[in-house]
Amino acid sequence: PPPPPPPPPVASKPAQKIDLRLIDSAHQCRAIADALNAKLLVVYLVPRPPNLEGASAQWRRHRRTFLRRAPVVSVPGAAPGGKGDTMAEAIVAWNHSSYVVRQLIRVAALMERCALDDTSASLPTSAFEFSSVCNASAANASAAEAMLRLGAIMRRTKAAVRPGTETNSPLILGPLADRSKSDEDRQRYVGGGAFEALQSEYQFESSRDHLALSLQYATKAIELCQAETSSTDTTSGDDAPPGGNKRTLARLHYLAASILSGLGRYDEAAEHLGDAAAKSKGWPGLEAQILRARSVCLEQWKDSSKSNKEHGSADIHLSAVLNTEVASLLSPKEVQEAVTNAFSADPSLTVGAKSISWPTSDTSSLPLEFVVTFPGITQATSGDHVPAVVAVKSRLHFPVVVASGTLRTTVGDVPLILPEPILVQPNSTHLWNANVPLPFKMEPYEQQKAGGKAAEKKLKPKTAGMTRAAGACYTPGANASAVAGDDVKAGKAYLGGTPVSCRELELELRSADNSSPGSGRSVFLTVRDRARSSSVQVGPSKKKTPVEEENYIMSTWERPRFHPLSLGPRCIRVHGPIPGITITDMTSAQTRRKVMEGTVNRILLRVRAGPGETCRDLKFSVKCSSAMALTEEGPDGPTQKELEDKADPARPPKREPMLVEQDVTMSSHYFTKEGYALPNQWKPRGGDEESDDVKSPITADLGSGETAYFSFDIFRPMPLLPKVGNDSDDLSCWTNYTISLSYNQGRPNRRTDTSITDEDGKGDPVARNVSGSLLWCSPLSAQFSPVQGDQKAYPSGSRHPSNKTPDVDPDSNDLFKSFGGSIDDISGEAVATDGEEVKIRCHLEADDAKDGLALNIHQISFRTSDKENKSKNQERKYKLSLVVGDGETDGAGVLYAKKDDEVSSMLKAETKFGFAYNVKTELKKAPSHNQTEECEYVRTSLGVIAVDWTPIKLPPIDDNIHGPLSLDTPSTIKFLGPSCYIERAPFRAKLMTFPASPKVAVPFEVKYCIKNQTPYHQKLTLSMSEVHPGDNLDVSDTVLVSGFVNGELQLGPSESRILCYSALAMRAGKTPMPALNVASQRYRSWVINDGQESPRHFYVMP
C-alpha cells in the first residue's frame, strides 16, 4: 500500500515556548469528545428502529473535527524573523494515529453489535450514510487501514529516534519532551497531557504487530461484506449498499493482499489478489493493476515450498490476457509474459487443463466473436445432418492455436470439422464447417398454445425470419399433389417447427509457442452467443402472445460484418419428416374427373418420389363418400357447387357408389344391400361394403425422382327402373375420395446412427393424404320424337286437346281437366288412336364422349312392358306391339345388333346413333271410370328401349389400363319410350285411293273413307281448298278438283261414307294435294285435317 502522508510541519520555535495549558486543553477536548461520541452513537443505534440520520450526522462531525488531522495550537513569536505567530501540533503524529485507530475499532465493534436487519429500519437516503455508519464491514475496513497507517508511522518514528533518547525525544513526547519547565507552571487534571501516559502508550504501540492487527480487521471486513452480499439482493449503483458492490470487495481483497505481502505470506496474498481480480471485472484499469501486483507477488513467492490453492499464477494471467480490455492496458512484454504463464505446463503454476466460460454480459472484453449460420436453407427435417458454417474472429492481442472446437446448439453438442490445429492470428477471421445432427423427434412449436382459439384462427407462419417478400413459400408448392381438391391442410406442415440455433462455442486453445500436445496446457474457452435485444418478455398476467425471437429478420439474419449474408440465417426451422412424393391423377386428367355409371371405372394415379428422397414399402388406402350436389362447369372441368341453402344437408344418392375389386374365383354375382348386382366376378373392396380402409402395396422401393403407378376401382350400378331419355336432374352424384399414402422415407442427409435409427434402415415413416372428387355421368342419353305430319294417320276425331278445332278456346281449363291436368302435362306427347301404328325416331348420344367416356353399342331391343314399372291393371288396358316388316311381334324384338368389326356402333364425341321403329297401339275394354263423355283413352310410354353397351377403353399409360373398363358382359341401360295418348276414336278416317304418280292433264281419283264408330248420330263439317294458304300458288298451277268440297255430312251410328273426288294436275313436280278438312260438330275435333300444318303432297309426272 502507498505510504501515509508526511506529518504536518512542526513549529520551528523551541517546544518550551508552547503554552502547556493549550496542550492539556487539546488532550482534554479530545477525551471529552470521545466519550460524548460513544454515548451518542449508542443512543442512535441501539434502539429499534435506529436513528440512522442522527448517527451518521454525529459520526460525520466527530470524524471531521477530531480524526481528520491532529489538533494544533498557536505559538507566539515563532514565525521567521520573530515577528508573528505560527501553528504547531499539540499532539504528536503517532499518538494521533493511535487515537484514530481506537475510535475506528470502537465504532466497528458497535456496528457489529448493532447489526441492522431489513425489518428494523429502512435504508438511508444516501449510500454514504449507510457505508459510513450502518455497515460493520466498512467500519472494520477503515480500522484496518488506520491500523496499517499507525504501523507505518511507528516504524518511521522508531527509525528517527536515537537510542537512549526515548525518554525525552520530541518525536515521541512532542511538546512535553522538555521537562525543564516545572510542573507547577500548569495545573494537572484528568484528561490533560501527561508525560507518563505518553511514554506508556508509546511502549504499548511499539510492542504491537500492526500488520497482523490490520490483517485481522481486513479479514473480518471481507467476511462481513461477503455475508451481507449473500443475504441481500443488491443492485449496482451509487445508492447500493457496499456489501453488494464488487469494487468494495475487490478493494478489501487488495488491502488484505498488501498486508499479507508485508508479512511475507505471498501464497495467501496471491489468493486474495485472485479474488480481487475476479471482483474487478468490468474495470479494466483496476484489473490490470491487480494483475501487475499479483505478478510481483508470485515472483516473490515462486521459490516457496507451499502449495498453490488456485492453480497458481497461470489462471490469473489467463483471465487477464483473454480479457481484451485488460490486455490493451498491458505492454507487449507484459502480454507475452502473461501468455507464457497462462499456457505454461509447469505443475507449480497450473494443474491440468482450464475451462473458462465467458459471461454473456461482458461483450466489450470478448476474446473472440463467432457466428454460426446454415447456408442455403431456412428449414430442415428432423433426423438429418444439416451443414453449418462457423465464423470466428479473434480479438486477442496474441496468436493462439485452435486444436478442436465444439458447437453447443439447442439440439446438442456438435464437433467442428478441423483437419489439423489452426493458428489464429490477432484480428484474423476463420471459417470452419460443421455437420449438425438433428434429433429424430423434436417437440413442435404450437402457436395456438399462447392465444387459444383466437390464435389458431390467425395462424402465423414460422419461417426462420423469412418473409414473403424474401421469397418464402407458406404452401406446399411443388410438393403438392396434382390431384384436384388436394388437402389444403398440407400447407400447415410448413408452419411452425422447432427453431434450432447455436448458443455457445467451445474452443480448445493452445499457445502458439507450445502448440504440440504435452508442451503446454489446453484452455477450453466457451463463448456464448449474444443476448437477443429484441426479445419482449411478457408477464403471465398480460394477455399477449410471447415473442419468438427466431421468427424475426432482425435477429435471425443479423450477423457481424465479417460474416457474409450469403451464408444463410443464424437459425433454422426443423420439422418432422415431410413427404416429398407427388401424386397425380392420370385418369381425371383425361376424363375431367368424370366416371361412367354401369361399369367399373379404374382411377390410375402416378406417384413420383421427391428430389432427395427414397421411398420404401409404399402402401395406400382409399376412402370415399358420395352425395348429391349441384354442378357448375369450370375451366378445369366440372366442380361441386355449394348449396345456397346451407341448412339443407346434401342428400345421399339412391345408388351408392362403392369401391370394388376383381375376384376371379366368384361364380355368381354379388348383390348389394339395395338389391343392385355388381358385374360378374367383382365384389366390394375388402370383401365388405363397409371396408374401405384396406392397405394395398404399391412398390417395395422407389428411388429419387422415379415414378410408379397404382389404381383403385369404383362402381355405381345403373338404375333398375327405366329412365326418361332426356330427363336431367339438377343434382348430380359426386364421390369424394381420400387416398392415404404411407411409406418409409430415406434421405441422403439422414442420420445413420445404428444406435438410434431403425434397425433395417428403411427410413422415417411418413404419410400423405390427397383427396379428389368424381362426377358420375350416365353413359347414354336418348331423344325420342314421334313422327308427325303427312306420314301420320288422320286424327279421326280424337278428343285430345291438340286436335281441337279453332273455335275452342285453347286457354280454357275445362279443356284439359279430363286429359291429365294442365297443357304442360300433355304438350309434346304422342297422340294415337286404337289400332294405329306410331312411328318413332330415336337418337342415342354419349354426352361425355368428348371427355373420353365413349362407348360401343352392342344391341338395341324393344320391350313392350317393364314389370318394374307397370301394374297388372295397366297391363290389361292396352297392348303394344313392335311392327316388323309386314307383320307384328308378340310385343318385343331386337331393333339393332352389332356385327363384328362394325364401327358405326361407336359413340364418340359429336356422334349420334339414330334408329326408327313402329309400335302398334291397341286398347282393350277399360273400366267405366276411365271414360269421359264416352271417351276411352289411356296414357303410357311407348315401350322400353334397352341398350346393351360397353365402354371404349382409354389409351393405356405405360401399359396401365385405366378409365371405364370393358367387361366381359355388356351393361344395359333402359329408356322409357315417349309418352303417348291412346284413344278409342269416335271415327275412323283413311285415304283409300291415291295415285302414286299422276300425269299432267290426266284425270285421277282420290277417295276418303270416314266411319262413325259411336252409337250416336254425328254431324260433320267438310271443306276443301285447291290452294293451301301460304303456298303463294295460282289456282292454274295446282290441282283442279271436282266433288263434294264444302258442306255438312251426316253419319248415322256405325255408318261409313266414301268421299270421291276427281282431280286434274296442271303442272309437273311436287304438288300439294287439295286441303280437305273434316271436323266433328259434337266433339269439335278434327276428323281429317290436311291444312297448312300437315299438308300432303304427290309428284306429278309430265
mmCIF file of N, CA and C in Angstrom, residues 900-949:
data_model
loop_
_atom_site.group_PDB
_atom_site.id
_atom_site.type_symbol
_atom_site.label_atom_id
_atom_site.label_comp_id
_atom_site.label_asym_id
_atom_site.label_seq_id
_atom_site.Cartn_x
_atom_site.Cartn_y
_atom_site.Cartn_z
ATOM 1 N N ASP A 900 -69.670 -58.018 -86.279
ATOM 2 C CA ASP A 900 -68.235 -57.994 -85.998
ATOM 3 C C ASP A 900 -67.557 -56.899 -86.805
ATOM 4 N N ASP A 901 -66.624 -56.221 -86.137
ATOM 5 C CA ASP A 901 -65.809 -55.169 -86.760
ATOM 6 C C ASP A 901 -66.649 -54.022 -87.316
ATOM 7 N N GLU A 902 -67.816 -53.816 -86.783
ATOM 8 C CA GLU A 902 -68.649 -52.692 -87.219
ATOM 9 C C GLU A 902 -68.274 -51.453 -86.402
ATOM 10 N N VAL A 903 -68.000 -50.389 -87.099
ATOM 11 C CA VAL A 903 -67.551 -49.171 -86.427
ATOM 12 C C VAL A 903 -68.678 -48.166 -86.266
ATOM 13 N N SER A 904 -69.782 -48.381 -86.934
ATOM 14 C CA SER A 904 -70.881 -47.404 -86.838
ATOM 15 C C SER A 904 -71.534 -47.417 -85.459
ATOM 16 N N SER A 905 -71.269 -48.455 -84.680
ATOM 17 C CA SER A 905 -71.880 -48.542 -83.356
ATOM 18 C C SER A 905 -71.092 -47.779 -82.296
ATOM 19 N N MET A 906 -69.970 -47.204 -82.663
ATOM 20 C CA MET A 906 -69.168 -46.455 -81.694
ATOM 21 C C MET A 906 -69.738 -45.060 -81.511
ATOM 22 N N LEU A 907 -70.006 -44.732 -80.302
ATOM 23 C CA LEU A 907 -70.485 -43.387 -79.980
ATOM 24 C C LEU A 907 -69.322 -42.610 -79.374
ATOM 25 N N LYS A 908 -68.754 -41.746 -80.207
ATOM 26 C CA LYS A 908 -67.660 -40.901 -79.768
ATOM 27 C C LYS A 908 -68.134 -39.462 -79.728
ATOM 28 N N ALA A 909 -67.184 -38.548 -79.589
ATOM 29 C CA ALA A 909 -67.541 -37.138 -79.469
ATOM 30 C C ALA A 909 -68.245 -36.677 -80.734
ATOM 31 N N GLU A 910 -69.346 -35.947 -80.541
ATOM 32 C CA GLU A 910 -70.144 -35.380 -81.641
ATOM 33 C C GLU A 910 -70.672 -36.463 -82.576
ATOM 34 N N THR A 911 -70.982 -37.607 -82.018
ATOM 35 C CA THR A 911 -71.541 -38.716 -82.805
ATOM 36 C C THR A 911 -72.878 -39.119 -82.203
ATOM 37 N N LYS A 912 -73.869 -39.358 -83.095
ATOM 38 C CA LYS A 912 -75.180 -39.820 -82.657
ATOM 39 C C LYS A 912 -75.525 -41.101 -83.398
ATOM 40 N N PHE A 913 -76.274 -41.930 -82.730
ATOM 41 C CA PHE A 913 -76.748 -43.183 -83.309
ATOM 42 C C PHE A 913 -78.277 -43.089 -83.394
ATOM 43 N N GLY A 914 -78.801 -43.086 -84.633
ATOM 44 C CA GLY A 914 -80.236 -42.930 -84.829
ATOM 45 C C GLY A 914 -80.881 -44.188 -85.368
ATOM 46 N N PHE A 915 -82.090 -44.399 -84.982
ATOM 47 C CA PHE A 915 -82.885 -45.523 -85.483
ATOM 48 C C PHE A 915 -84.356 -45.166 -85.327
ATOM 49 N N ALA A 916 -85.207 -45.918 -86.076
ATOM 50 C CA ALA A 916 -86.649 -45.690 -86.035
ATOM 51 C C ALA A 916 -87.350 -47.036 -85.941
ATOM 52 N N TYR A 917 -88.544 -47.013 -85.391
ATOM 53 C CA TYR A 917 -89.330 -48.235 -85.246
ATOM 54 C C TYR A 917 -90.798 -47.856 -85.138
ATOM 55 N N ASN A 918 -91.654 -48.830 -85.469
ATOM 56 C CA ASN A 918 -93.109 -48.641 -85.434
ATOM 57 C C ASN A 918 -93.687 -49.473 -84.307
ATOM 58 N N VAL A 919 -94.605 -48.857 -83.596
ATOM 59 C CA VAL A 919 -95.289 -49.522 -82.500
ATOM 60 C C VAL A 919 -96.789 -49.434 -82.760
ATOM 61 N N LYS A 920 -97.446 -50.582 -82.738
ATOM 62 C CA LYS A 920 -98.886 -50.619 -82.916
ATOM 63 C C LYS A 920 -99.553 -50.566 -81.547
ATOM 64 N N THR A 921 -100.522 -49.649 -81.436
ATOM 65 C CA THR A 921 -101.199 -49.447 -80.162
ATOM 66 C C THR A 921 -102.595 -50.031 -80.243
ATOM 67 N N GLU A 922 -103.006 -50.779 -79.234
ATOM 68 C CA GLU A 922 -104.348 -51.370 -79.177
ATOM 69 C C GLU A 922 -104.885 -51.205 -77.771
ATOM 70 N N LEU A 923 -106.162 -50.839 -77.714
ATOM 71 C CA LEU A 923 -106.822 -50.681 -76.429
ATOM 72 C C LEU A 923 -107.745 -51.852 -76.188
ATOM 73 N N LYS A 924 -107.788 -52.248 -74.916
ATOM 74 C CA LYS A 924 -108.760 -53.238 -74.504
ATOM 75 C C LYS A 924 -109.899 -52.517 -73.815
ATOM 76 N N LYS A 925 -110.908 -53.288 -73.418
ATOM 77 C CA LYS A 925 -112.013 -52.668 -72.715
ATOM 78 C C LYS A 925 -111.527 -52.081 -71.398
ATOM 79 N N ALA A 926 -111.933 -50.889 -71.151
ATOM 80 C CA ALA A 926 -111.482 -50.185 -69.945
ATOM 81 C C ALA A 926 -112.629 -50.031 -68.981
ATOM 82 N N PRO A 927 -112.359 -49.900 -67.681
ATOM 83 C CA PRO A 927 -113.419 -49.655 -66.698
ATOM 84 C C PRO A 927 -114.137 -48.361 -67.006
ATOM 85 N N SER A 928 -115.351 -48.281 -66.503
ATOM 86 C CA SER A 928 -116.198 -47.124 -66.816
ATOM 87 C C SER A 928 -115.636 -45.831 -66.251
ATOM 88 N N HIS A 929 -114.833 -45.898 -65.146
ATOM 89 C CA HIS A 929 -114.361 -44.651 -64.546
ATOM 90 C C HIS A 929 -113.291 -43.988 -65.394
ATOM 91 N N ASN A 930 -112.758 -44.665 -66.434
ATOM 92 C CA ASN A 930 -111.775 -44.049 -67.309
ATOM 93 C C ASN A 930 -112.421 -43.444 -68.539
ATOM 94 N N GLN A 931 -113.762 -43.415 -68.620
ATOM 95 C CA GLN A 931 -114.450 -42.839 -69.762
ATOM 96 C C GLN A 931 -114.924 -41.436 -69.409
ATOM 97 N N THR A 932 -114.704 -40.545 -70.358
ATOM 98 C CA THR A 932 -115.151 -39.164 -70.214
ATOM 99 C C THR A 932 -115.907 -38.800 -71.478
ATOM 100 N N GLU A 933 -117.221 -38.540 -71.343
ATOM 101 C CA GLU A 933 -118.068 -38.261 -72.488
ATOM 102 C C GLU A 933 -117.902 -39.341 -73.547
ATOM 103 N N GLU A 934 -118.053 -40.538 -73.111
ATOM 104 C CA GLU A 934 -117.960 -41.702 -73.967
ATOM 105 C C GLU A 934 -116.597 -41.828 -74.619
ATOM 106 N N CYS A 935 -115.555 -41.239 -73.951
ATOM 107 C CA CYS A 935 -114.185 -41.301 -74.478
ATOM 108 C C CYS A 935 -113.415 -42.337 -73.692
ATOM 109 N N GLU A 936 -112.792 -43.222 -74.378
ATOM 110 C CA GLU A 936 -111.973 -44.247 -73.749
ATOM 111 C C GLU A 936 -110.513 -44.030 -74.179
ATOM 112 N N TYR A 937 -109.628 -43.811 -73.215
ATOM 113 C CA TYR A 937 -108.242 -43.475 -73.547
ATOM 114 C C TYR A 937 -107.330 -44.015 -72.439
ATOM 115 N N VAL A 938 -106.030 -43.961 -72.712
ATOM 116 C CA VAL A 938 -105.006 -44.327 -71.737
ATOM 117 C C VAL A 938 -103.730 -43.553 -72.093
ATOM 118 N N ARG A 939 -102.988 -43.224 -71.078
ATOM 119 C CA ARG A 939 -101.688 -42.568 -71.272
ATOM 120 C C ARG A 939 -100.607 -43.533 -70.805
ATOM 121 N N THR A 940 -99.586 -43.711 -71.604
ATOM 122 C CA THR A 940 -98.490 -44.614 -71.262
ATOM 123 C C THR A 940 -97.293 -44.262 -72.113
ATOM 124 N N SER A 941 -96.180 -44.852 -71.781
ATOM 125 C CA SER A 941 -94.987 -44.714 -72.617
ATOM 126 C C SER A 941 -95.017 -45.808 -73.649
ATOM 127 N N LEU A 942 -94.473 -45.489 -74.801
ATOM 128 C CA LEU A 942 -94.491 -46.450 -75.899
ATOM 129 C C LEU A 942 -93.345 -47.440 -75.736
ATOM 130 N N GLY A 943 -93.450 -48.299 -74.731
ATOM 131 C CA GLY A 943 -92.479 -49.360 -74.522
ATOM 132 C C GLY A 943 -91.212 -48.866 -73.866
ATOM 133 N N VAL A 944 -90.252 -49.760 -73.835
ATOM 134 C CA VAL A 944 -88.950 -49.506 -73.217
ATOM 135 C C VAL A 944 -87.876 -49.899 -74.217
ATOM 136 N N ILE A 945 -86.871 -49.017 -74.352
ATOM 137 C CA ILE A 945 -85.716 -49.302 -75.209
ATOM 138 C C ILE A 945 -84.566 -49.708 -74.305
ATOM 139 N N ALA A 946 -84.045 -50.890 -74.501
ATOM 140 C CA ALA A 946 -82.907 -51.399 -73.731
ATOM 141 C C ALA A 946 -81.686 -51.411 -74.637
ATOM 142 N N VAL A 947 -80.613 -50.770 -74.183
ATOM 143 C CA VAL A 947 -79.376 -50.650 -74.969
ATOM 144 C C VAL A 947 -78.276 -51.392 -74.221
ATOM 145 N N ASP A 948 -77.682 -52.385 -74.871
ATOM 146 C CA ASP A 948 -76.522 -53.090 -74.326
ATOM 147 C C ASP A 948 -75.267 -52.417 -74.872
ATOM 148 N N TRP A 949 -74.338 -52.068 -73.966
ATOM 149 C CA TRP A 949 -73.174 -51.281 -74.370
ATOM 150 C C TRP A 949 -71.954 -51.680 -73.554
#
